[in-house]
Amino acid sequence: MSSRNLMRVSHLTKYFGDTPVLNDVSLEVAAGEVKGIIGPSGAGKSTLIRCLNGLEPIDSGRIWLEDTELTAARANLDRLRSRIGFVFQDFNLFTHLSVADNIRLGLRRVRRLGRDEADHIVHRELARVGLESKWQQYPAELSGGQQQRVSIARALAMEPELMLFDEPTSALDPESVGGVLRVMRSLVAEGMTMIIVSHEMAFIEAVANDVLFMAEGRVVEEGSAEQIFQHPQQRRTRQFIDGIAAALIGEASEEGGGA
Amino acid sequence: MNDWLAFAWPHLPALLKGTGYTLIIWVVAMLFGSLAGTGLAVTRVYGATPWRRLATGYIELIRGTPLLVQMFIVYQGLPQVGIVLSPLTAAITAIGLNTAAYQAEYFRAGIRAVRPGQMQAARAIGLSRRRAIRHVVLPQAWRIALPQWANEVVIELKYTSVAFAISVPELMGQAQMIGADTFRYFEIFLVAAVIYVVLVGLVTLLLDVVERRYALRH
C-alpha cells in the first residue's frame, strides 16, 4: 500500500438544526486502503459518507480529494463526483432505464464517450459483477442483490479513484448479501480504495485495513480491524462490539433451541 | 337517416376542412403546452424564488379564468398594444398558453413523485443538476404524469371548438356556418359531434398505446 493520501477530511462538522450529527470528524484515506466505518444507528456514519462526495452540505471543516478541495467555494463538484463512486443502501438505479442504459448514462453524458466505447465498458463492468446477461432488463425485473451489483457496475464504469459504500447490504435479503460482498471483495483484491459503512461486521473485519468506530457524531476510536474488533481501547467501542457479539450468540442459541 | 346522409354528404368536405383546422390548432397548441408546461413545472420545483413565484402566479391566473376570456384577450385585446394575430394564430396561442398551465401542474406532481434517491444517484455519477433533471427526473416525471397528461390533451381537443368564437373555420365554426346557411342546425351539429367522437376515440386509442409503451416498471 502506498502512503499517498487519496482523501483527507479535517474537522468536519454538520448540524441538523441545533443537533450536531457530525462533530469534528477527521480522517485520511491512503490510495489502496479499505476503510470500514462502523457504529450504532444514528452515529452519523451515513451522513459522513454522503458528505465525502458532496451529496450532503457541511457546516464546517474541509475535504480534499488528492490536491483538490471538495469544500472549496469554487470546487467543481460534478467533476469531483465523477471521480468518486457511490453505492447507495437502496441502489437507486434509474427506474426508467435498462441495466445497460443505467451504466451508459454517465459514460455518455459525463465522460462523453462514443457509443462503441461506452458499450464496451457497459459489458465489461456487467461481466465484472456477474450480470452480463441482464443488460436488457429493467431494474424492477431484478432482485435487490442484482440491482445493487448493477449499481456497483454503474459506479465502476466511471473508473473512479475511490469507492464509497453506504450500507450496501442493509436493504437486501440474506441470500442476496453474499453476491454483493463477493463483488466488493474482488474490488478489494484489485486494490480499489474504498470507504465502507456497514453493519456486516465479519466482512469489515476481514477486508478493512483500518476501522473507524463512530458514535453520536464523533469518531470514538480508529485502528486496525484487529484492534477495533479484538482489543478495543475505548469503553464505548467495547460496549458496541460486545453488544453485537451478545446479540449474535443470542440469535444462535435461539435458533439452536428452535431446531 | 337517409335524409340526414343526403343532407350532410355535400357538406362533408367543408366539415373535413374544419377538422383539419381543429387538428392543427390542437397539435401545435399541445406541443407548445407540453414544452412550456415542462418549463413551468421545472421552474416551480427547482427555480429560484422570484421565478418560482412568477410561474405559480401564471399558472393560478390561467387556471382561474375561462379559456374564452383568454382567447378574446389574445385576439381582441393584444391588438391594442400592437400585437395583431390572425384568428388561427390567436386560437393556437390562447389554447397553448391555457393548456401549459394545466400540464405544468401534472408535470409538477410527476416531478414530486420521483424518488429523491434518483436525483442523488444522478449527481453521484457526476451529472450536473441540469442534466440530472433532463435525463433522470423528467423522463420519469413525464411517465408518472402520462395518464393525466393524456386526459388533459383529450379535453383540449374538444376545447379547440372555442376558437369558433374568434371566427376560426375549424370544425365547430364550419358547422355553425353551414347551419346558418341551411337552418338545419340539429343535423349539422350532430354530424360535427360524431366527428369529434371519432377524433377523441382515435386519440384515446393512440394514447393508450403510448401509455402502455412508456409505463414505468415498478
Coordinates of C-alpha atoms in Angstrom, one line a residue:
Chain A
M1 CA 0.0 0.0 0.0
S2 CA 1.3 3.4 -0.9
S3 CA 1.2 6.1 1.7
R4 CA -0.2 8.7 -0.7
N5 CA -3.4 10.2 0.7
L6 CA -6.3 10.0 -1.7
M7 CA -8.8 11.6 0.6
R8 CA -8.3 13.9 3.6
V9 CA -11.1 15.1 5.9
S10 CA -10.4 17.6 8.6
H11 CA -12.6 18.8 11.4
L12 CA -15.8 18.1 9.6
T13 CA -18.9 19.4 11.5
K14 CA -22.5 19.2 10.5
Y15 CA -25.7 20.1 12.2
F16 CA -29.3 19.1 11.6
G17 CA -30.9 22.2 13.3
D18 CA -29.2 22.6 16.6
T19 CA -28.1 18.9 16.8
P20 CA -24.6 18.1 15.7
V21 CA -24.7 15.0 13.6
L22 CA -21.0 15.2 12.8
N23 CA -18.8 16.6 15.5
D24 CA -15.2 17.4 14.5
V25 CA -14.6 14.3 12.3
S26 CA -11.2 13.9 10.7
L27 CA -9.8 11.0 8.7
E28 CA -7.3 10.2 6.0
V29 CA -7.6 7.5 3.3
A30 CA -4.5 6.3 1.6
A31 CA -4.6 5.1 -2.0
G32 CA -5.4 1.4 -2.0
E33 CA -6.7 1.5 1.6
V34 CA -10.0 -0.1 2.6
K35 CA -11.6 1.8 5.5
G36 CA -14.5 0.5 7.4
I37 CA -16.9 2.7 9.3
I38 CA -19.0 1.0 12.0
G39 CA -21.2 2.2 14.8
P40 CA -24.7 2.2 16.2
S41 CA -27.6 3.7 14.2
G42 CA -27.7 7.5 14.4
A43 CA -23.9 7.7 14.8
G44 CA -23.6 9.8 11.7
K45 CA -21.9 7.2 9.5
S46 CA -24.2 7.6 6.5
T47 CA -24.2 11.4 6.9
L48 CA -20.4 11.3 6.9
I49 CA -20.0 9.2 3.8
R50 CA -22.6 11.3 2.0
C51 CA -20.6 14.4 2.8
L52 CA -17.5 12.9 1.3
N53 CA -18.8 13.3 -2.3
G54 CA -20.7 16.5 -1.5
L55 CA -24.2 14.9 -1.5
E56 CA -24.7 16.5 1.9
P57 CA -23.6 20.1 2.6
I58 CA -21.4 20.6 5.6
D59 CA -21.3 23.4 8.2
S60 CA -17.5 23.5 8.7
G61 CA -14.4 21.5 8.0
R62 CA -12.6 20.7 4.8
I63 CA -12.4 17.7 2.5
W64 CA -9.7 17.1 -0.2
L65 CA -9.6 14.5 -3.0
E66 CA -5.9 14.3 -3.6
D67 CA -5.0 18.0 -4.1
T68 CA -8.4 19.3 -5.0
E69 CA -10.6 20.6 -2.2
L70 CA -14.2 19.5 -2.4
T71 CA -15.3 22.0 0.1
A72 CA -13.7 25.0 -1.7
A73 CA -16.3 27.6 -2.7
R74 CA -15.3 27.2 -6.4
A75 CA -15.0 23.4 -6.4
N76 CA -16.3 21.7 -9.5
L77 CA -18.4 19.2 -7.6
D78 CA -19.7 17.5 -10.7
R79 CA -16.2 16.7 -11.9
L80 CA -15.1 15.6 -8.4
R81 CA -18.1 13.3 -8.0
S82 CA -17.3 11.6 -11.3
R83 CA -14.0 10.6 -9.7
I84 CA -15.8 9.1 -6.7
G85 CA -18.0 6.1 -7.0
F86 CA -21.0 6.0 -4.6
V87 CA -23.1 2.9 -3.8
F88 CA -26.4 3.6 -2.0
Q89 CA -28.2 1.5 0.5
D90 CA -31.3 1.3 -1.7
F91 CA -29.4 1.1 -5.0
N92 CA -31.2 4.0 -6.7
L93 CA -31.0 2.5 -10.2
F94 CA -32.7 4.8 -12.7
T95 CA -36.1 3.1 -12.9
H96 CA -36.9 4.3 -16.5
L97 CA -33.6 2.9 -18.0
S98 CA -32.5 -0.6 -18.8
V99 CA -29.5 -2.0 -16.9
A100 CA -27.2 -1.1 -19.9
D101 CA -28.6 2.4 -20.1
N102 CA -28.2 2.9 -16.3
I103 CA -24.4 2.4 -16.8
R104 CA -24.3 4.1 -20.2
L105 CA -25.7 7.4 -19.0
G106 CA -22.6 8.6 -17.1
L107 CA -20.3 7.2 -19.8
R108 CA -22.1 9.2 -22.5
R109 CA -23.1 12.4 -20.6
V110 CA -20.3 12.8 -18.1
R111 CA -17.3 11.0 -19.6
R112 CA -18.5 11.9 -23.1
L113 CA -17.5 8.6 -24.6
G114 CA -18.7 7.5 -28.1
R115 CA -21.3 4.8 -28.4
D116 CA -19.0 1.9 -29.1
E117 CA -16.6 2.7 -26.3
A118 CA -19.4 3.1 -23.9
D119 CA -21.0 -0.2 -24.9
H120 CA -17.6 -1.9 -24.4
I121 CA -17.4 -0.6 -20.9
V122 CA -21.0 -1.4 -20.1
H123 CA -20.4 -5.1 -20.9
R124 CA -17.0 -5.2 -19.2
E125 CA -18.4 -3.8 -15.9
L126 CA -21.5 -6.0 -16.1
A127 CA -19.2 -9.0 -16.5
R128 CA -17.2 -7.9 -13.5
V129 CA -20.3 -8.1 -11.3
G130 CA -21.5 -11.3 -12.9
L131 CA -24.6 -9.8 -14.6
E132 CA -23.6 -9.7 -18.3
S133 CA -26.8 -11.5 -19.4
K134 CA -29.1 -8.9 -17.7
W135 CA -28.1 -5.9 -19.8
Q136 CA -31.5 -5.5 -21.4
Q137 CA -33.6 -6.0 -18.2
Y138 CA -35.1 -3.1 -16.3
P139 CA -34.3 -2.6 -12.6
A140 CA -37.7 -3.7 -11.4
E141 CA -37.1 -7.1 -13.1
L142 CA -34.0 -7.7 -10.9
S143 CA -33.7 -8.9 -7.3
G144 CA -32.3 -6.5 -4.8
G145 CA -28.9 -8.1 -4.8
Q146 CA -28.7 -7.9 -8.6
Q147 CA -29.8 -4.3 -8.5
Q148 CA -27.1 -3.5 -6.0
R149 CA -24.5 -5.2 -8.2
V150 CA -25.7 -3.2 -11.2
S151 CA -25.3 0.0 -9.1
I152 CA -21.8 -1.0 -8.3
A153 CA -21.1 -1.6 -12.0
R154 CA -22.6 1.8 -12.8
A155 CA -20.2 3.4 -10.3
L156 CA -17.2 1.4 -11.5
A157 CA -17.9 2.3 -15.1
M158 CA -16.9 5.9 -14.3
E159 CA -13.4 4.5 -13.4
P160 CA -13.4 6.2 -10.0
E161 CA -10.3 6.6 -7.9
L162 CA -12.3 6.0 -4.7
M163 CA -15.5 4.0 -4.0
L164 CA -17.9 4.9 -1.2
F165 CA -20.3 2.3 0.1
D166 CA -23.3 3.5 2.2
E167 CA -24.6 0.3 3.9
P168 CA -24.7 -1.6 0.6
T169 CA -26.2 -4.7 2.0
S170 CA -28.7 -3.3 4.6
A171 CA -31.7 -3.4 2.3
L172 CA -31.0 -6.9 1.0
D173 CA -32.5 -10.2 1.9
P174 CA -29.9 -12.5 3.5
E175 CA -29.3 -14.7 0.4
S176 CA -28.5 -11.6 -1.8
V177 CA -25.9 -10.3 0.6
G178 CA -23.3 -12.9 -0.3
G179 CA -23.2 -11.9 -4.0
V180 CA -22.7 -8.2 -3.2
L181 CA -20.0 -8.9 -0.7
R182 CA -18.2 -11.2 -3.2
V183 CA -18.2 -8.3 -5.7
M184 CA -16.8 -6.0 -3.1
R185 CA -14.2 -8.5 -2.1
S186 CA -13.0 -8.7 -5.7
L187 CA -12.6 -4.9 -5.7
V188 CA -10.5 -5.2 -2.5
A189 CA -8.3 -7.8 -4.3
E190 CA -7.9 -5.4 -7.2
G191 CA -6.6 -2.7 -4.9
M192 CA -9.5 -0.3 -5.1
T193 CA -9.6 2.4 -2.5
M194 CA -12.8 2.0 -0.6
I195 CA -14.7 3.5 2.3
I196 CA -17.4 1.2 3.6
V197 CA -20.2 2.0 6.0
S198 CA -21.6 -1.4 7.0
H199 CA -23.2 -3.5 9.7
E200 CA -21.6 -6.6 8.2
M201 CA -19.0 -6.8 11.0
A202 CA -17.4 -10.0 9.8
F203 CA -16.9 -8.6 6.4
I204 CA -15.4 -5.3 7.7
E205 CA -13.2 -7.3 10.0
A206 CA -12.0 -9.4 7.1
V207 CA -11.4 -6.7 4.4
A208 CA -10.7 -3.4 6.2
N209 CA -7.2 -2.2 6.8
D210 CA -8.5 0.4 9.1
V211 CA -11.7 0.7 11.0
L212 CA -13.4 3.8 12.4
F213 CA -15.9 3.4 15.2
M214 CA -18.4 6.2 15.4
A215 CA -21.0 7.1 18.0
E216 CA -23.0 10.3 18.5
G217 CA -21.4 12.0 15.5
R218 CA -17.8 11.6 16.7
V219 CA -15.0 9.2 15.8
V220 CA -14.6 7.3 19.1
E221 CA -11.8 5.1 18.1
E222 CA -9.8 4.4 15.0
G223 CA -7.4 1.5 14.5
S224 CA -6.7 -1.7 12.7
A225 CA -9.5 -4.2 12.3
E226 CA -7.9 -6.4 14.8
Q227 CA -7.6 -3.6 17.4
I228 CA -11.2 -2.5 17.0
F229 CA -12.8 -5.9 16.9
Q230 CA -10.5 -7.9 19.3
H231 CA -8.9 -5.3 21.6
P232 CA -11.0 -2.1 21.6
Q233 CA -9.4 0.6 23.7
Q234 CA -12.4 2.7 24.4
R235 CA -15.3 1.7 26.7
R236 CA -17.9 2.8 24.1
T237 CA -16.3 0.7 21.4
R238 CA -16.1 -2.3 23.7
Q239 CA -19.8 -1.9 24.6
F240 CA -20.7 -1.9 20.9
I241 CA -18.6 -4.9 19.9
D242 CA -19.7 -6.9 22.9
G243 CA -23.3 -6.0 22.3
I244 CA -23.1 -7.3 18.7
A245 CA -21.4 -10.5 19.9
A246 CA -24.0 -11.0 22.6
A247 CA -26.8 -10.5 20.0
L248 CA -25.2 -13.0 17.7
I249 CA -24.8 -15.6 20.4
G250 CA -28.4 -14.9 21.5
E251 CA -29.6 -15.4 17.9
A252 CA -27.6 -18.6 17.6
S253 CA -28.9 -20.1 20.8
E254 CA -32.4 -19.2 19.8
E255 CA -32.0 -21.0 16.5
G256 CA -30.4 -23.9 18.3
G257 CA -33.3 -24.0 20.7
G258 CA -35.9 -24.0 17.9
A259 CA -34.2 -26.8 15.9
Chain B
M1 CA -81.3 8.6 -41.6
N2 CA -81.0 8.5 -45.4
D3 CA -82.3 12.0 -45.4
W4 CA -79.6 13.1 -43.0
L5 CA -76.9 11.5 -45.0
A6 CA -78.2 13.1 -48.2
F7 CA -78.2 16.4 -46.4
A8 CA -74.8 16.0 -44.8
W9 CA -72.9 14.5 -47.7
P10 CA -72.3 17.7 -49.8
H11 CA -71.2 19.5 -46.6
L12 CA -68.6 16.8 -45.7
P13 CA -65.7 18.5 -47.5
A14 CA -66.3 21.7 -45.6
L15 CA -66.5 19.8 -42.3
L16 CA -63.3 17.8 -43.0
K17 CA -61.5 21.1 -43.8
G18 CA -62.7 22.3 -40.5
T19 CA -61.5 19.1 -38.9
G20 CA -58.1 19.9 -40.4
Y21 CA -58.0 23.3 -38.6
T22 CA -59.1 21.6 -35.4
L23 CA -56.2 19.2 -35.6
I24 CA -53.7 21.9 -36.5
I25 CA -54.8 24.1 -33.5
W26 CA -54.7 21.0 -31.3
V27 CA -51.4 19.6 -32.3
V28 CA -49.5 22.9 -32.3
A29 CA -51.1 24.1 -29.0
M30 CA -50.4 20.7 -27.3
L31 CA -46.8 20.7 -28.4
F32 CA -46.3 24.2 -27.1
G33 CA -48.2 23.4 -24.0
S34 CA -46.1 20.4 -23.2
L35 CA -42.8 22.3 -23.7
A36 CA -44.0 25.3 -21.8
G37 CA -45.7 23.2 -19.2
T38 CA -42.5 21.3 -18.6
G39 CA -40.6 24.5 -18.2
L40 CA -43.1 25.9 -15.8
A41 CA -43.1 22.7 -13.7
V42 CA -39.3 22.6 -13.5
T43 CA -39.3 26.3 -12.5
R44 CA -41.9 25.7 -9.8
V45 CA -39.9 22.8 -8.3
Y46 CA -36.3 23.8 -8.9
G47 CA -36.4 27.5 -9.7
A48 CA -35.1 30.4 -7.6
T49 CA -37.8 32.1 -5.5
P50 CA -38.7 35.0 -7.9
W51 CA -39.0 32.7 -10.9
R52 CA -41.0 30.2 -8.9
R53 CA -43.4 32.9 -7.8
L54 CA -43.8 34.1 -11.4
A55 CA -44.5 30.6 -12.6
T56 CA -47.0 30.0 -9.8
G57 CA -48.7 33.3 -10.5
Y58 CA -49.1 32.5 -14.2
I59 CA -50.5 29.0 -13.5
E60 CA -53.0 30.4 -11.0
L61 CA -54.0 33.2 -13.3
I62 CA -54.7 30.9 -16.2
R63 CA -56.5 28.3 -14.2
G64 CA -58.6 30.9 -12.6
T65 CA -60.0 32.4 -15.8
P66 CA -62.1 30.9 -18.6
L67 CA -60.5 29.9 -21.9
L68 CA -62.9 32.1 -23.8
V69 CA -61.8 35.2 -21.9
Q70 CA -58.2 34.3 -22.5
M71 CA -58.9 33.8 -26.2
F72 CA -60.6 37.2 -26.6
I73 CA -57.7 38.9 -24.7
V74 CA -55.2 37.4 -27.2
Y75 CA -57.3 38.1 -30.3
Q76 CA -59.0 41.4 -29.5
G77 CA -57.0 42.8 -26.6
L78 CA -53.5 42.4 -27.8
P79 CA -54.0 44.5 -31.0
Q80 CA -54.4 47.5 -28.6
V81 CA -50.8 47.0 -27.6
G82 CA -49.8 46.5 -31.3
I83 CA -49.8 42.7 -31.4
V84 CA -52.1 41.6 -34.1
L85 CA -52.6 37.9 -34.6
S86 CA -54.7 36.1 -37.2
P87 CA -57.6 34.2 -35.8
L88 CA -55.8 30.8 -36.2
T89 CA -52.6 32.1 -34.5
A90 CA -54.6 33.7 -31.8
A91 CA -56.5 30.5 -31.1
I92 CA -53.3 28.4 -31.0
T93 CA -51.7 30.9 -28.7
A94 CA -54.6 31.1 -26.3
I95 CA -55.1 27.3 -26.2
G96 CA -51.4 26.7 -25.9
L97 CA -51.0 29.2 -23.0
N98 CA -54.0 27.7 -21.4
T99 CA -53.0 24.0 -21.6
A100 CA -49.4 24.9 -20.5
A101 CA -50.7 25.9 -17.1
Y102 CA -52.7 22.7 -16.6
Q103 CA -49.9 20.5 -18.0
A104 CA -47.4 22.2 -15.7
E105 CA -49.4 21.1 -12.7
Y106 CA -49.5 17.5 -13.8
F107 CA -45.8 17.5 -14.6
R108 CA -45.0 19.2 -11.3
A109 CA -46.9 16.4 -9.4
G110 CA -44.9 13.9 -11.6
I111 CA -41.5 15.6 -10.6
R112 CA -42.5 15.5 -6.9
A113 CA -43.3 11.8 -7.2
V114 CA -39.8 10.9 -8.5
R115 CA -37.9 9.4 -5.6
P116 CA -35.2 11.7 -4.2
G117 CA -32.6 8.9 -4.5
Q118 CA -32.9 9.2 -8.3
M119 CA -31.6 12.8 -8.2
Q120 CA -28.9 11.8 -5.7
A121 CA -27.7 8.8 -7.8
A122 CA -27.6 11.1 -10.9
R123 CA -25.5 13.7 -9.1
A124 CA -23.3 10.9 -7.6
I125 CA -22.1 9.8 -11.1
G126 CA -21.2 13.4 -11.9
L127 CA -24.2 14.7 -13.8
S128 CA -24.9 18.4 -13.3
R129 CA -28.2 19.3 -11.7
R130 CA -29.5 20.4 -15.1
R131 CA -28.5 17.2 -16.8
A132 CA -29.9 15.2 -13.9
I133 CA -33.2 16.9 -14.3
R134 CA -33.2 16.4 -18.0
H135 CA -32.0 12.8 -18.2
V136 CA -33.2 11.3 -15.0
V137 CA -36.0 13.2 -13.3
L138 CA -38.1 14.5 -16.2
P139 CA -38.3 11.2 -18.2
Q140 CA -39.7 9.6 -15.0
A141 CA -41.9 12.5 -14.1
W142 CA -43.3 12.5 -17.6
R143 CA -44.2 8.8 -17.4
I144 CA -45.8 9.3 -14.0
A145 CA -47.9 12.2 -15.3
L146 CA -48.8 10.4 -18.5
P147 CA -52.4 9.3 -17.6
Q148 CA -53.3 12.8 -16.5
W149 CA -51.5 14.4 -19.4
A150 CA -53.4 12.1 -21.8
N151 CA -56.7 13.2 -20.1
E152 CA -55.7 16.9 -20.5
V153 CA -54.9 16.7 -24.2
V154 CA -58.2 14.9 -24.9
I155 CA -60.1 17.6 -23.1
E156 CA -58.2 20.3 -25.0
L157 CA -59.1 18.5 -28.3
K158 CA -62.7 19.3 -27.5
Y159 CA -61.9 22.8 -26.3
T160 CA -60.5 23.8 -29.7
S161 CA -64.1 24.4 -30.6
V162 CA -64.0 27.6 -28.6
A163 CA -61.9 29.0 -31.4
F164 CA -65.1 29.4 -33.5
A165 CA -65.9 32.4 -31.3
I166 CA -63.0 34.3 -32.9
S167 CA -64.0 33.1 -36.4
V168 CA -61.5 30.3 -36.9
P169 CA -63.1 28.0 -39.5
E170 CA -62.5 24.8 -37.5
L171 CA -65.0 22.0 -37.2
M172 CA -67.4 23.9 -34.9
G173 CA -67.0 27.1 -37.0
Q174 CA -67.8 25.2 -40.2
A175 CA -70.8 23.5 -38.7
Q176 CA -72.1 26.9 -37.4
M177 CA -71.7 28.4 -40.9
I178 CA -73.5 25.5 -42.6
G179 CA -76.2 25.7 -40.0
A180 CA -76.7 29.4 -40.7
D181 CA -77.0 28.8 -44.4
T182 CA -79.4 25.8 -44.2
F183 CA -81.1 26.3 -40.9
R184 CA -80.6 22.6 -40.3
Y185 CA -78.5 23.1 -37.1
F186 CA -79.7 19.9 -35.5
E187 CA -78.4 17.7 -38.2
I188 CA -75.1 19.5 -38.9
F189 CA -74.2 19.8 -35.2
L190 CA -74.9 16.1 -34.8
V191 CA -72.6 15.3 -37.7
A192 CA -69.9 17.6 -36.1
A193 CA -70.4 15.8 -32.8
V194 CA -69.9 12.4 -34.5
I195 CA -66.6 13.7 -36.0
Y196 CA -65.5 14.9 -32.5
V197 CA -66.3 11.5 -31.0
V198 CA -64.4 9.7 -33.7
L199 CA -61.4 12.0 -33.2
V200 CA -61.4 11.6 -29.4
G201 CA -61.7 7.9 -29.9
L202 CA -58.7 7.7 -32.2
V203 CA -56.6 9.9 -30.0
T204 CA -57.6 7.9 -26.9
L205 CA -56.6 4.7 -28.6
L206 CA -53.3 6.2 -29.6
L207 CA -52.6 7.5 -26.1
D208 CA -53.4 4.1 -24.6
V209 CA -50.7 2.6 -26.8
V210 CA -48.3 5.3 -25.6
E211 CA -49.2 4.8 -22.0
R212 CA -48.6 1.0 -22.2
R213 CA -45.3 1.6 -24.1
Y214 CA -43.9 4.0 -21.6
A215 CA -45.4 2.8 -18.3
L216 CA -42.8 2.8 -15.5
R217 CA -42.0 -0.7 -14.4
H218 CA -42.1 -1.0 -10.6

